[in-house]
Each structure stands twice: as structure tokens, then as C-alpha cells.
XYZ file of C-alpha atoms in Angstrom:
773
model
C 0.000 0.000 0.000
C 1.361 3.444 -0.887
C 1.838 6.138 1.736
C -0.809 8.245 0.001
C -3.317 5.424 0.137
C -2.562 4.819 3.795
C -3.363 8.440 4.595
C -6.798 8.384 2.975
C -9.375 9.021 5.664
C -12.308 6.628 5.592
C -15.581 8.471 6.158
C -17.742 6.547 8.623
C -21.064 5.298 7.339
C -24.105 5.481 9.610
C -26.586 2.622 9.225
C -30.201 3.520 9.946
C -33.420 1.534 9.804
C -36.051 2.919 7.445
C -38.583 3.019 10.237
C -36.245 5.052 12.431
C -35.478 7.393 9.533
C -39.159 8.065 8.897
C -39.936 8.470 12.585
C -37.416 11.311 12.604
C -38.153 12.984 9.271
C -41.802 12.283 8.424
C -43.783 12.772 11.628
C -46.144 15.719 11.395
C -49.207 17.095 13.130
C -50.647 16.491 16.578
C -49.597 14.357 19.492
C -52.614 12.092 19.868
C -52.764 9.752 22.853
C -56.468 9.107 22.864
C -56.911 5.555 23.976
C -57.637 3.377 20.963
C -56.794 -0.289 21.544
C -54.299 -1.490 19.005
C -53.420 -5.040 18.046
C -51.033 -6.851 20.331
C -47.599 -7.727 18.981
C -48.787 -11.315 18.573
C -51.866 -10.174 16.653
C -49.620 -8.074 14.448
C -47.414 -11.062 13.655
C -50.449 -13.227 12.939
C -52.005 -10.513 10.768
C -48.887 -10.246 8.622
C -48.819 -14.035 8.262
C -52.459 -14.123 7.179
C -52.011 -11.435 4.514
C -48.812 -12.854 3.055
C -50.260 -16.372 3.281
C -53.023 -15.295 0.902
C -50.455 -14.427 -1.768
C -49.355 -17.049 -4.270
C -47.026 -17.551 -7.222
C -43.694 -15.761 -7.129
C -44.673 -13.509 -4.194
C -41.668 -12.712 -1.998
C -41.994 -12.218 1.739
C -39.804 -10.184 4.118
C -37.751 -8.576 1.344
C -34.456 -7.124 2.657
C -33.602 -3.717 1.177
C -30.840 -1.174 1.529
C -29.534 1.902 -0.217
C -26.740 4.318 0.588
C -27.014 8.076 0.475
C -23.657 9.769 1.048
C -22.686 8.742 4.616
C -26.082 7.213 5.395
C -26.897 3.545 4.796
C -30.648 2.954 4.916
C -31.805 -0.560 5.711
C -35.207 -2.145 5.916
C -37.364 -5.153 5.238
C -40.503 -4.763 3.147
C -43.391 -7.087 4.001
C -43.967 -8.405 0.491
C -43.175 -8.049 -3.215
C -45.106 -9.140 -6.300
C -42.459 -9.319 -9.032
C -43.463 -8.195 -12.547
C -45.305 -10.776 -14.666
C -46.598 -10.877 -18.206
C -50.074 -9.861 -17.105
C -48.820 -7.355 -14.503
C -45.574 -5.868 -15.826
C -45.237 -3.415 -12.909
C -43.874 -4.810 -9.618
C -45.960 -4.235 -6.482
C -44.289 -3.620 -3.129
C -46.546 -4.173 -0.104
C -46.404 -2.815 3.435
C -48.873 -4.301 5.946
C -50.240 -2.377 8.922
C -52.636 -4.048 11.356
C -55.397 -2.197 13.186
C -58.604 -2.621 15.166
C -61.873 -0.723 14.849
C -62.802 1.631 12.020
C -60.134 2.389 9.456
C -61.090 6.062 9.283
C -59.969 6.392 12.920
C -56.334 5.812 11.942
C -54.868 9.325 12.405
C -53.706 11.181 9.308
C -50.196 11.614 10.653
C -49.939 7.837 11.167
C -50.963 7.300 7.550
C -48.389 9.848 6.428
C -45.730 7.969 8.369
C -46.810 4.630 6.875
C -46.624 6.031 3.329
C -43.218 7.562 4.012
C -41.859 4.187 5.066
C -43.297 2.489 1.976
C -41.990 5.170 -0.393
C -38.478 4.818 1.036
C -38.724 1.057 0.517
C -39.868 1.749 -3.055
C -36.893 3.998 -3.731
C -34.547 1.331 -2.363
C -36.087 -1.425 -4.481
C -36.064 0.639 -7.697
C -32.383 1.438 -7.191
C -31.489 -2.195 -6.433
C -33.382 -3.677 -9.380
C -33.132 -0.876 -11.920
C -36.899 -0.298 -12.062
C -38.381 2.814 -13.681
C -41.664 2.663 -11.806
C -43.393 0.631 -9.126
C -46.798 0.130 -7.533
C -46.748 0.776 -3.793
C -49.552 -0.876 -1.848
C -50.260 0.087 1.743
C -52.448 -2.676 3.171
C -54.449 -2.089 6.334
C -55.484 -5.395 7.917
C -58.350 -5.550 10.425
C -57.255 -8.182 12.957
C -60.836 -8.758 14.149
C -62.593 -9.064 10.781
C -59.513 -10.532 9.024
C -60.150 -8.158 6.126
C -57.706 -6.174 3.975
C -58.020 -2.594 2.739
C -55.340 -2.010 0.082
C -54.339 1.556 -0.860
C -52.236 1.389 -4.023
C -50.421 4.134 -5.897
C -47.981 4.026 -8.805
C -44.733 5.961 -8.482
C -41.908 6.627 -10.900
C -38.243 6.727 -9.977
C -38.330 10.428 -10.812
C -40.779 10.854 -7.921
C -39.245 8.444 -5.449
C -35.566 9.406 -5.743
C -36.010 13.068 -4.707
C -38.268 11.938 -1.873
C -35.641 9.462 -0.684
C -32.839 12.021 -0.957
C -34.819 14.720 0.857
C -35.451 12.529 3.881
C -31.921 11.152 3.901
C -30.390 14.622 3.646
C -32.473 15.854 6.589
C -31.240 12.986 8.733
C -27.668 13.099 7.390
C -27.252 16.712 8.455
C -28.618 15.860 11.882
C -26.454 12.758 12.185
C -23.321 14.694 11.199
C -24.022 17.184 13.976
C -24.416 14.325 16.456
C -21.078 12.846 15.419
C -19.415 16.222 15.937
C -21.022 16.472 19.367
C -19.809 12.986 20.317
C -16.269 13.761 19.192
C -16.198 17.048 21.100
C -17.766 15.368 24.135
C -15.259 12.539 24.175
C -12.289 14.863 23.738
C -13.508 17.089 26.581
C -14.206 14.106 28.839
C -10.788 12.701 28.065
C -9.216 15.930 29.362
C -11.638 16.501 32.243
C -10.139 16.341 35.717
C -11.858 15.119 38.841
C -13.915 18.124 39.989
C -12.522 18.195 43.523
C -9.027 18.639 44.903
C -8.689 14.933 45.571
C -10.723 11.766 45.912
C -12.264 11.072 49.295
C -11.130 7.982 51.157
C -12.631 4.994 49.361
C -13.899 7.115 46.467
C -10.971 6.283 44.174
C -11.357 2.570 44.962
C -15.032 2.794 43.974
C -14.278 4.727 40.783
C -11.560 2.326 39.668
C -13.797 -0.717 40.271
C -16.571 0.831 38.178
C -14.221 1.686 35.332
C -12.939 -1.903 35.311
C -16.480 -3.282 35.349
C -17.386 -1.206 32.277
C -14.135 -2.165 30.590
C -14.812 -5.869 31.235
C -18.563 -5.576 30.468
C -19.550 -7.073 33.830
C -22.004 -6.017 36.550
C -20.799 -4.844 39.941
C -22.263 -4.721 43.454
C -20.649 -1.961 45.492
C -21.197 -1.173 49.143
C -19.884 2.306 49.772
C -20.502 4.241 52.982
C -22.469 7.442 53.199
C -20.375 10.562 52.845
C -17.689 9.451 50.391
C -19.425 11.027 47.381
C -21.014 8.059 45.629
C -22.747 10.153 42.959
C -19.607 11.683 41.451
C -17.661 8.536 42.378
C -19.862 6.489 40.040
C -20.496 9.077 37.313
C -16.892 10.206 36.798
C -15.448 6.778 35.852
C -18.481 6.106 33.660
C -17.890 9.356 31.771
C -14.209 8.465 31.390
C -15.285 5.122 29.880
C -17.589 7.026 27.525
C -14.626 9.164 26.457
C -12.832 5.976 25.425
C -15.758 4.982 23.201
C -16.943 2.166 25.466
C -20.383 3.648 26.181
C -23.109 5.373 24.209
C -25.150 6.449 27.210
C -25.215 6.491 30.993
C -28.431 5.896 32.929
C -28.307 7.056 36.539
C -31.345 5.501 38.218
C -32.685 6.468 41.618
C -35.469 5.424 43.972
C -36.205 8.929 45.245
C -36.149 12.548 44.076
C -33.261 13.350 46.434
C -31.103 10.836 44.569
C -31.800 12.589 41.262
C -30.821 15.923 42.754
C -27.540 14.490 44.068
C -26.688 13.141 40.599
C -27.540 16.438 38.879
C -25.415 18.338 41.413
C -22.491 15.975 40.802
C -22.768 16.442 37.044
C -22.987 20.217 37.482
C -19.623 20.128 39.287
C -17.851 18.848 36.185
C -15.947 21.372 34.108
C -13.579 21.307 31.181
C -9.813 21.714 31.571
C -10.238 25.476 31.071
C -13.086 25.702 33.560
C -15.805 25.823 30.912
C -18.900 23.644 30.922
C -18.433 20.265 29.283
C -20.188 19.566 25.973
C -22.321 17.010 27.759
C -26.074 16.534 27.421
C -27.808 15.611 30.676
C -31.547 14.901 30.866
C -33.710 14.498 33.955
C -36.789 12.336 33.440
C -39.799 13.063 35.613
C -43.184 11.417 36.033
C -45.915 12.333 33.588
C -48.207 13.857 36.220
C -45.406 16.142 37.449
C -44.365 17.206 33.949
C -47.926 17.875 32.746
C -48.780 21.557 32.272
C -52.508 21.181 31.554
C -53.745 18.495 33.919
C -57.361 19.306 33.131
C -56.910 18.433 29.453
C -56.552 15.218 27.468
C -53.431 14.281 25.521
C -54.525 15.103 21.993
C -54.590 18.161 19.753
C -58.314 18.815 20.085
C -57.945 19.227 23.846
C -54.405 20.293 24.790
C -52.627 23.208 23.067
C -49.246 21.554 23.749
C -50.356 18.456 21.799
C -51.720 20.488 18.869
C -49.034 20.533 16.161
C -46.545 18.877 18.535
C -44.529 17.200 15.767
C -44.473 20.363 13.665
C -42.618 22.215 16.446
C -40.638 19.314 17.913
C -37.463 19.868 15.862
C -36.906 23.456 17.012
C -37.697 22.546 20.630
C -35.266 19.635 20.388
C -32.509 21.871 19.015
C -32.865 24.402 21.821
C -33.000 21.752 24.542
C -29.899 19.962 23.286
C -27.929 23.197 23.348
C -28.226 23.120 27.145
C -25.827 21.289 29.468
C -28.434 20.154 31.966
C -32.018 19.627 30.850
C -33.550 19.273 34.281
C -37.258 19.496 35.039
C -37.307 23.320 35.129
C -35.203 23.776 31.980
C -37.270 21.218 30.084
C -40.503 22.958 31.019
C -39.161 26.358 29.951
C -38.035 25.088 26.551
C -41.278 23.193 25.998
C -43.456 26.206 26.801
C -41.419 28.500 24.546
C -42.147 26.145 21.642
C -45.658 25.127 22.760
C -44.906 21.417 23.026
C -45.598 18.907 25.790
C -42.579 18.750 28.162
C -43.128 15.102 29.045
C -43.105 13.887 25.446
C -40.311 16.274 24.508
C -38.232 14.475 27.148
C -39.207 11.101 25.656
C -37.773 12.260 22.321
C -34.623 13.749 23.851
C -33.619 10.429 25.442
C -32.323 9.336 22.031
C -29.922 12.249 21.730
C -28.550 12.908 25.237
C -25.507 11.384 26.911
C -26.672 10.981 30.510
C -30.206 10.268 31.697
C -31.155 10.708 35.356
C -34.476 9.175 36.360
C -36.437 6.739 38.475
C -35.846 2.968 38.493
C -39.065 2.321 36.593
C -37.737 3.969 33.413
C -35.399 0.996 32.980
C -36.716 -1.894 35.072
C -40.480 -1.787 34.509
C -41.962 -4.284 32.045
C -42.655 -1.498 29.515
C -39.677 0.692 30.442
C -38.651 3.345 27.912
C -34.893 3.224 28.537
C -34.643 -0.549 28.350
C -36.725 -0.814 25.165
C -34.643 1.882 23.439
C -31.426 0.221 24.610
C -32.354 -3.116 23.063
C -33.896 -1.571 19.927
C -30.857 0.599 19.184
C -28.273 -1.790 20.661
C -26.905 1.019 22.804
C -23.902 0.346 25.009
C -25.072 1.689 28.354
C -23.855 1.894 31.912
C -26.760 1.509 34.324
C -25.877 3.118 37.654
C -28.414 2.051 40.295
C -28.309 4.418 43.257
C -29.453 3.192 46.709
C -29.720 -0.263 45.165
C -31.019 -1.828 48.378
C -34.405 -0.452 47.265
C -34.415 -2.435 44.026
C -35.692 -5.671 45.588
C -38.906 -4.101 46.898
C -39.348 -1.849 43.882
C -38.825 -4.810 41.567
C -41.417 -6.828 43.461
C -43.910 -3.981 43.123
C -43.313 -3.646 39.374
C -44.000 -7.327 38.775
C -46.982 -7.736 41.089
C -50.624 -7.071 40.249
C -53.953 -6.954 42.025
C -57.635 -6.578 41.255
C -60.441 -5.806 43.698
C -63.929 -7.228 43.493
C -65.542 -3.848 44.222
C -63.908 -2.268 41.175
C -66.177 -4.254 38.852
C -69.553 -2.662 39.682
C -68.048 0.845 39.695
C -67.233 0.640 35.974
C -70.323 -1.173 34.685
C -72.408 1.963 34.243
C -69.850 3.565 31.931
C -69.778 0.998 29.113
C -71.931 -0.454 26.346
C -74.045 -3.582 26.637
C -71.404 -6.106 25.518
C -68.867 -4.801 28.032
C -71.517 -4.732 30.759
C -72.393 -8.385 30.079
C -68.710 -9.343 30.292
C -68.328 -7.431 33.569
C -71.429 -9.109 35.000
C -70.079 -12.544 34.106
C -66.739 -11.646 35.684
C -68.477 -10.472 38.871
C -70.573 -13.645 39.057
C -67.572 -15.960 38.707
C -65.601 -13.872 41.209
C -68.408 -14.242 43.794
C -68.519 -18.001 43.246
C -64.856 -18.163 44.197
C -64.770 -15.644 47.063
C -68.125 -16.337 48.767
C -67.307 -19.873 50.077
C -64.016 -18.726 51.613
C -64.118 -18.881 55.400
C -60.624 -17.465 55.966
C -59.603 -13.843 55.514
C -56.492 -14.926 53.627
C -56.263 -17.806 51.160
C -53.162 -18.812 49.246
C -53.928 -20.086 45.748
C -51.809 -22.235 43.461
C -52.389 -19.645 40.726
C -55.032 -17.167 39.657
C -58.235 -19.175 39.040
C -58.424 -20.008 35.351
C -62.127 -19.206 35.193
C -61.367 -15.647 36.316
C -58.486 -15.351 33.850
C -60.812 -16.447 31.029
C -63.527 -14.017 32.123
C -61.009 -11.208 32.536
C -59.661 -11.880 29.040
C -63.208 -11.634 27.651
C -63.786 -8.423 29.622
C -60.611 -6.822 28.316
C -61.598 -7.741 24.759
C -65.081 -6.238 25.245
C -63.645 -3.052 26.746
C -61.163 -2.882 23.887
C -64.070 -2.984 21.432
C -65.803 -0.266 23.441
C -62.783 2.032 23.295
C -62.245 1.279 19.620
C -65.705 2.705 18.898
C -65.644 5.392 21.605
C -62.022 6.578 22.072
C -63.090 9.699 23.997
C -65.721 7.978 26.144
C -65.535 6.580 29.620
C -64.394 8.146 32.920
C -60.769 7.894 34.122
C -61.538 5.065 36.566
C -62.768 2.897 33.665
C -59.475 3.307 31.851
C -57.595 2.556 35.082
C -59.588 -0.655 35.470
C -58.810 -1.603 31.866
C -55.071 -1.111 32.305
C -55.076 -2.820 35.716
C -56.798 -5.803 34.073
C -54.250 -5.879 31.257
C -51.408 -5.730 33.773
C -52.974 -8.530 35.817
C -53.292 -10.730 32.719
C -49.664 -10.035 31.862
C -48.561 -11.091 35.342
C -50.812 -14.162 35.225
C -49.225 -15.203 31.939
C -45.719 -14.961 33.437
C -46.718 -16.556 36.771
C -44.183 -18.992 38.211
C -42.350 -19.989 41.358
C -41.006 -16.434 41.603
C -44.501 -15.263 42.673
C -47.434 -16.290 44.857
C -51.148 -15.768 44.348
C -53.605 -15.031 47.128
C -57.159 -13.958 47.805
C -57.812 -11.616 50.709
C -61.398 -11.287 51.933
C -62.757 -8.338 53.923
C -66.116 -8.946 55.585
C -68.691 -6.271 56.392
C -70.955 -7.940 58.987
C -73.325 -5.017 59.368
C -74.387 -5.082 55.708
C -73.656 -8.723 54.992
C -71.206 -7.948 52.183
C -67.688 -9.070 51.480
C -64.966 -7.524 49.404
C -62.002 -9.447 48.118
C -58.691 -8.694 46.453
C -56.927 -11.099 44.127
C -53.181 -10.535 44.090
C -50.279 -11.942 42.130
C -47.440 -11.068 44.468
C -43.912 -11.186 43.162
C -41.441 -12.579 45.708
C -38.262 -12.978 43.648
C -37.951 -10.284 40.945
C -34.719 -11.815 39.597
C -36.266 -13.416 36.453
C -37.560 -9.993 35.385
C -34.669 -7.767 36.473
C -31.803 -9.968 35.265
C -32.440 -9.535 31.497
C -32.451 -5.774 32.011
C -29.277 -5.798 34.080
C -27.444 -7.916 31.524
C -28.715 -5.839 28.580
C -26.352 -3.131 29.836
C -22.650 -3.025 29.086
C -22.314 -2.806 32.847
C -24.860 -2.444 35.636
C -23.421 -0.986 38.824
C -25.609 -1.372 41.902
C -24.345 0.693 44.805
C -25.554 1.594 48.271
C -24.343 2.144 51.804
C -26.312 -0.979 52.801
C -26.030 -3.812 50.331
C -25.074 -6.588 52.738
C -25.000 -9.529 52.523
C -24.182 -9.740 48.815
C -25.751 -13.179 48.268
C -29.145 -11.753 49.310
C -29.021 -9.144 46.545
C -27.449 -11.423 43.933
C -30.175 -13.988 44.537
C -33.179 -11.671 44.499
C -32.045 -9.183 41.844
C -30.769 -11.810 39.426
C -27.002 -11.404 39.363
C -24.698 -14.364 38.883
C -23.133 -15.899 41.994
C -19.687 -14.721 40.888
C -20.735 -11.103 40.362
C -17.980 -8.957 41.892
C -18.811 -7.326 45.218
C -16.870 -4.331 46.434
C -16.992 -3.352 50.094
C -15.451 0.098 50.347
C -13.995 0.704 53.835
C -15.680 3.481 55.738
C -13.770 6.768 55.916
C -15.270 7.304 59.358
C -13.551 6.422 62.588
C -15.306 4.358 65.243
C -14.523 7.163 67.705
C -16.862 9.447 65.743
C -19.859 7.325 66.645
C -20.977 5.874 69.941
C -23.246 2.881 69.269
C -25.118 1.722 72.348
C -27.307 -1.387 72.506
C -30.242 -1.206 74.913
C -30.231 -4.963 75.401
C -32.687 -5.050 78.306
C -35.604 -3.751 76.249
C -37.736 -5.832 73.908
C -39.645 -4.039 71.147
C -41.501 -7.193 70.057
C -45.193 -6.570 69.518
C -46.186 -8.435 72.672
C -43.722 -6.324 74.724
C -44.541 -2.904 73.248
C -46.554 -1.606 76.193
C -43.771 -2.517 78.627
C -41.127 -0.940 76.395
C -42.601 2.560 76.316
C -41.391 3.721 79.737
C -37.732 2.625 79.384
C -37.525 4.037 75.835
C -38.896 7.391 76.977
C -36.438 7.405 79.870
C -33.553 6.619 77.508
C -34.465 9.406 75.088
C -34.851 11.913 77.911
C -31.571 10.885 79.532
C -29.607 11.155 76.287
C -31.094 14.546 75.469
C -30.455 15.856 78.986
C -26.860 14.623 78.864
C -26.223 16.112 75.416
C -28.904 18.495 74.116
C -29.151 18.754 70.337
C -30.980 17.345 67.345
C -32.089 13.693 67.422
C -34.247 11.373 65.357
C -36.026 8.411 66.940
C -37.354 5.662 64.659
C -40.199 3.248 65.373
C -41.816 0.365 63.534
C -45.265 1.954 63.164
C -47.260 5.145 63.642
C -49.108 3.517 66.505
C -45.863 2.764 68.368
C -44.572 6.261 67.584
C -47.748 7.809 68.975
C -47.460 5.848 72.226
C -43.927 7.209 72.700
C -44.990 10.745 71.771
C -47.806 10.730 74.333
C -45.543 9.334 77.059
C -42.843 11.937 76.342
C -45.409 14.735 76.480
C -46.761 13.419 79.769
C -43.466 12.677 81.557
C -41.101 15.202 79.947
C -43.270 18.062 78.695
C -40.317 20.414 78.306
C -38.621 18.271 75.652
C -38.921 19.707 72.095
C -40.645 16.734 70.430
C -42.064 16.769 66.898
C -43.666 13.656 65.366
C -44.003 12.514 61.779
C -47.608 12.237 60.635
C -49.050 9.731 58.188
C -49.434 10.958 54.609
C -47.287 14.088 54.923
C -46.952 16.116 51.724
C -43.531 17.082 50.330
C -44.038 20.567 51.769
C -44.842 19.132 55.206
C -41.807 16.862 55.024
C -39.598 19.846 54.222
C -41.102 21.673 57.187
C -40.332 18.739 59.458
C -36.678 18.672 58.378
C -36.298 22.468 58.526
C -36.547 22.228 62.316
C -33.178 20.444 62.367
C -30.947 23.519 62.238
C -27.291 23.869 63.134
C -26.970 24.128 66.913
C -30.695 23.422 67.168
C -32.517 21.309 69.731
C -35.177 18.978 68.423
C -36.331 15.392 68.911
C -38.036 14.102 65.810
C -40.099 10.919 65.994
C -40.310 9.042 62.684
C -41.301 5.706 61.197
C -38.500 3.381 60.143
C -38.493 2.941 56.371
C -40.390 6.198 55.868
C -39.503 9.535 54.315
C -36.976 10.511 57.005
C -35.184 7.178 57.321
C -33.030 7.488 54.192
C -32.016 10.037 51.593
C -31.918 12.730 54.296
C -28.700 14.722 54.690
C -28.333 16.463 58.066
C -24.578 17.030 58.532
C -22.818 18.479 61.518
C -24.968 19.640 64.422
C -28.148 19.320 62.381
C -28.290 15.733 63.699
C -26.169 14.384 66.537
C -27.980 11.173 67.404
C -30.584 8.562 66.585
C -32.663 6.004 68.456
C -33.862 2.903 66.592
C -36.526 1.140 68.640
C -37.034 -1.853 66.368
C -35.151 -4.371 64.253
C -37.280 -3.213 61.360
C -38.520 -6.746 60.695
C -41.555 -6.894 58.412
C -44.784 -7.556 60.294
C -45.542 -11.180 61.079
C -48.702 -11.879 59.096
C -50.126 -14.333 56.586
C -48.746 -12.512 53.545
C -45.188 -12.296 54.858
C -45.293 -15.888 56.042
C -46.326 -17.084 52.586
C -43.450 -15.073 51.110
C -41.061 -16.562 53.672
C -42.230 -20.054 52.759
C -41.726 -19.404 49.058
C -38.232 -18.032 49.727
C -37.545 -21.117 51.865
C -38.695 -23.378 49.037
C -36.261 -21.673 46.666
C -33.264 -20.848 48.876
C -33.527 -23.074 51.974
C -34.853 -22.580 55.502
C -32.184 -20.284 56.936
C -32.021 -17.989 53.910
C -35.809 -18.108 53.657
C -36.238 -16.440 57.048
C -33.324 -14.064 56.623
C -34.424 -13.015 53.114
C -38.004 -12.421 54.249
C -37.392 -10.773 57.617
C -33.882 -10.195 58.931
C -32.026 -8.591 56.013
C -34.837 -6.248 54.898
C -35.290 -5.129 58.491
C -31.635 -4.471 59.301
C -31.139 -2.707 55.976
C -33.707 -0.130 57.139
C -31.973 0.161 60.514
C -28.569 0.872 58.989
C -30.066 3.369 56.553
C -31.812 5.248 59.344
C -28.770 5.243 61.613
C -26.662 6.417 58.689
C -28.310 9.840 58.953
C -26.072 10.639 61.954
C -22.528 10.561 60.542
C -22.281 12.307 57.174
C -18.751 13.786 57.202
C -15.421 13.154 58.902
C -16.121 16.083 61.206
C -19.410 14.685 62.516
C -19.781 13.183 65.967
C -22.846 11.364 67.225
C -24.620 8.644 69.157
C -26.876 5.782 68.074
C -29.038 3.778 70.455
C -30.130 0.391 69.098
C -33.081 -0.538 71.269
C -33.855 -4.270 71.429
C -32.246 -7.284 73.078
C -31.902 -9.004 69.687
C -29.146 -6.569 68.725
C -26.930 -8.576 71.084
C -27.194 -11.659 68.871
C -24.070 -12.384 66.763
C -26.246 -13.216 63.740
C -27.690 -9.707 63.877
C -24.476 -7.858 64.684
C -22.614 -9.412 61.769
C -24.955 -7.613 59.354
C -24.287 -4.204 60.942
C -21.485 -2.000 59.545
C -18.055 -3.267 60.470
C -16.845 0.133 61.693
C -19.606 0.382 64.299
C -18.107 -0.489 67.666
C -21.372 -1.359 69.384
C -21.453 -1.877 73.129
C -24.116 -2.852 75.646
C -24.020 -0.899 78.925
């Protein structure tokens, strides 16, 4: 090879699916989310098979097509092709779209998108086969009636080529700008220094382990103590891996709003080598109800002004948003309102073009999660950073559980047509036949009764027909019932040993009625979470309390050999006095007797060292007993109690009492809003009392879950997985509010004789030097 040839720069070619191309370049008009039931994916597959099965002769199915335009390589697969014959000398290319209901209800902008896709396929085929003209046939197939409606038009190459080039040029210009952004981003990240003078103790160890995990494409469990800077400690190595071309995107997932804010603050601390902002695109995802501007309107152009013409204004809104460094909730709303587009759906579009996404767990781990579906569809290389990962077990269980209540059925009957009403009546009758004979309040079932599943399937089909004919009809609670029923059927279809099914009956003796709830309760979310974890280049699950590792590996779905990092605490045992009140039992049967000694302990500690304290209890009832006793015996103590159902504003007010050099005793529920994710450094909190082991309540539901865990993991792990580890995780989280920095000093009182047991103490942080007076 000559030196000149060796120096020739090869221009990268960007492959793009025709559907993705058209989604970007051909969408026009309104955002329309009126509920119109569409065929399931299985119905779509079957519909395509029926249509193509009706074709004969030389008909070709699933025709692969591609065509290059400058640096863009378009690829696709047309549904069918009728090659030219003597009687029909013009080839016909077919694209099949399935639907339900009336064909005229297919929105115009959907039809425009369908035609765009077919015309691009036509341009590809003409170029490949040297055709001068072609018949393009858009076939709408009614999955219920099994009927076809073909819409056929003849196009010449002179018409199709400019159309193809116009759409490709629009995307090519955009794609070139994205490549420039990625190059500038990677160069800046390569040069970027750690944003603080030095790493905290343990922070470098955490960062290096994460970088290696991404490099090796493996997951990682990391236990890192509070106060070392986990947010920047996880984000910085991930960004450095992105600079090396190992990642396309980073998803920072949190269980609470406070976690999102910590991640955004960490990202805001990053600067280029010259102190300028990095060319990095950061997006915060928020829930639909929080992002919505017009909550009194429906999500379509005839109701909401931000849905009207949404796709016509999306491009300019997108451009402005992507020029920002951090597209948080406030910035997103401002951009959206300037361009009169919906902020929630603007964010959904921006996910494709940003570098870092900060959002709730459900955006990746839920069964219909946006981030996971886009990752698999686009084959993105992503780092999934799971903050406060001890929450993922319970959140995963909630995502993959479902319940229906008997009383929901009559509340929706009056809102539907006759066929739906008949289906609901039949469902109610069968439900009563199952629930009425039950003599126990709680009944474990082998699975959801098949007769109810069959009736529910019929009901969903009838309601689907109703919505197909009346997309704007029906109150909100009817649509909620419909989606709850769909979710229940989905969980019933995937039911296995990872879940249990139960029927809970509530009796109303005065009126002779009963109400029952049928629940599919996920116990082990591993089968659902594991595919999502392993779809990532690396999933890093980190928390201050992720012990013991085999508990999390087993329930989340990580392999037994998944690396586990235990970062030593930067705190000294002398910073924290941990006292075990081993002569007090907080068991339910001993609660009444425990009140007096707990009150005496709180009063004595406060008298000895006045300041700000939090005291945690297992329930509001227990908390209230303590509050009343403190008020009666020590009325001068500044006590403030958490109330059930506090709003975010009320929670902020509660925490605002904990000021530097203040004096306050806050009573709170373990596992509640004030037990984790609360940062009260220095004198804002100098001590905590934990009057419980945090064990889940002993009841029929938890016992069934324990038994299922025992069946899967053995007797000892069954109890520990169901009770001990979840409880102590809450204890350590709550107690972790006390020491936040190396300058902090404080006291923790663990109140229960069971804290003296070696089996319990071995789960507590190693640096705690607990003693029993």
C-alpha cells in the first residue's frame, strides 16, 4: 500500500433503519394519545402471516432492502413483493399495517408515516433492481374481521428518488451534527479532571472498580458508605469510559427525588480543563403527572394546546433543549413552553440524543420501560448506575406484582356499552362463586383461578371494542380498570415460582357484604430484572447498605460470581458511639412494657447532650405511644412527630426544624420519608434512636413469602431473606443519617435485646463499635 493510500481518511457510514429514519423525518401534526386499543404484537405477527399467506405464485416475503445516500446507509425489510409478470408488468411492493376498529380512525399523521416508510422502501427497491416505476400498496389489515383494505399508488423513480434524498439529507445533516457532538464530548471528557481537589477515602477505589467493570462488560455490586461522594464517584469513571468509546449512554437511576438531585449536582460540578462547561447533554426524566402543564386536558390536539401541532414544532424545541448542558425538570418545562410542546413527550424524544439520563428505576426496570426498550432496539452500550440499590428488591417486586379488587367491577359497569356490561357481569358472578365460600380472611392459591383469567380476558376484549368505537368515552376510573386488568393478565401469563397468588377477603358484617382482592405477588424479581441488568454493558448497583451480597445477587438476578466491592468506611469508630439497649424488647407483645424505658432513655440522652435527634419506630401507633408518654413525663422536651401521609411541603417543614446548633427530637417511622435520603450534617443531627429491628410484620402474607423463599433458597435464607435482612437494611439506613462527614460526631441507640445476637451484629457495619451498657 502506498503512503498516500494509507493516509486516505475513511468516512464513517451510519446505518439507519427505514422506520427510524421516517420516525425522525416524516412525523407531522398532533400528538394524539387518545386511547384506541391497538393489536397486540402477537396479533400483528399473525395478521402479517395471514395477509402474506393469501399471496401465491412468485410472491416474496420479508424482502431485505438497503440503499446508501452519502454517509447514510438505509436498511429495511418490506413485508412483500409481487415481481413483474406478463399480465402485470409493474412490480408491487406491499407494506402491511394491522389495526382494530374503524379504518377512518387511523390518524392522518400515522398514515403519512406509513406512506413515508413504503416510499423509502420503493426507492430502495427501484435502485437495487433498476426499475423505472413501481406500484406501492399500503395494506391495512383488520385483525378482528380478518379483512384487507389495500391503498395502491404508482410511483416513478423520478418521484421516489427526490423523496428518498430529501429525507436522507435531513437525517444526514442531523447525524453529522451528532457525530461532531460525540467527538467534542469525548475529547472534553478525556481531558476533564476530577472536579474536587482529591478523591475522598474509598472514592478512588469505587471509581476504579466501576471503570474496570465497564471495561470488562460485567455487573458490579458496590457497598460504599455514606459521605464518600457516591454520585460523582460512580459518574466520573463512567464518563471516562464514555470518552474511550466504550459507552453510548449512561443511565443514573434512583429510587427517590433526592437521589436525582444528588446526581444532577455531581454532574454540574464537572468542568472542562479550562473551567468551561463540558459539551455534555444531561436529561432528567420526571413522572408524567409532574411534567404535565394542563392536567385538566386530554393528551390530543383537540384538547391540549401543547399536543396540537406537537410534531411540527418538535425539531426546534429539540434543538434548543440539546444546546443546554443540563435539561432538568425546570429547563425542560421552559423550553417546551417557549415552543408550545408537551414537556413530558419532549423528554421522551430527547432520550435518544442525550448522553446521561437521570431518572427513576421504573424507566429501565419496569416491564414497559422506555430506557430498556430503546437500549435493546438501538443496541446502545449503556452503563446503568443504580443508586441506593437496596431499594431495588422491593421496587422490583412492586413492578412485577398485580392486584384486582372485586368492588372495582360494579363501579365501571355503568360507563360501558351492553357487551362490556355483560362481560363485567359474568366476571363479577364468577368472582363471587370463588370468594363467597371462603371462610378465611387470607387464602393462598396455586395460581389465579383459570375461570377468572378467562372471564377477565373476555372483559378486556369487550372493553377494547368499546374504546375502539368510543375513544373519547368513559371516565378515568374505567381506563384505570382496563389497564389494571391488562397488567394482571400479563402477570398471570408470566406466573411462576417467583410469585405467589392469594385472595384476601374483607367482611362487612353489618351489611352482609364481602370484598375481596386477588393478588399476584412477586417474591423474587430476579427473572424480570436480570435480562435488564445484563442488557447493559455494565450495571453498577451501589448503596451504603447492600449486605449480605448473596441476598441481593439472589433476588435481583445477578450471577453468583458477580464482583462485590466493600469500600472501607472513611469514618472512625470514635466518631460514633453505638449503644445497645439490650434489656428492652420491642416485640409486639412487649410494646406496652417498652414505652417507659424508651422514653427514659431518650430523655436521659437529650439531657446529657442536648441537640438534634431522630427516633425511629416500627409503626405510627408505636410512635404515637412514645410521643404521648414523652409529652406526659417530659413536657419540656422539644418533640415533633411525623404524621401519616405528609406532603412534600410538610416533610420539608419537618426537616427544617433540624438547624445547626438546634434542639429537636423528631419521631419518625423506620423505612419512611426521614429514614433514608436525608442529609443532616454536623450539628443538624447528633444522634438517633432505633426502637425496632425493622422486621416486616408477622402476618399471613409475609409468612407465605417466607415459605416461598424457603422453598427456593432453603430454611435459613428463607427467614433471613423475608425478615432479617430487609429489616436491618432499614436500621442501617436510618442510623446512617447521623454521621455524614469526617467532622461529625454522634450517638446511636439500638433498642432491642436481639441486637446482642451475633447473627444480627454481623450484618451491621463493620466500623460500628457497638457496646451494651
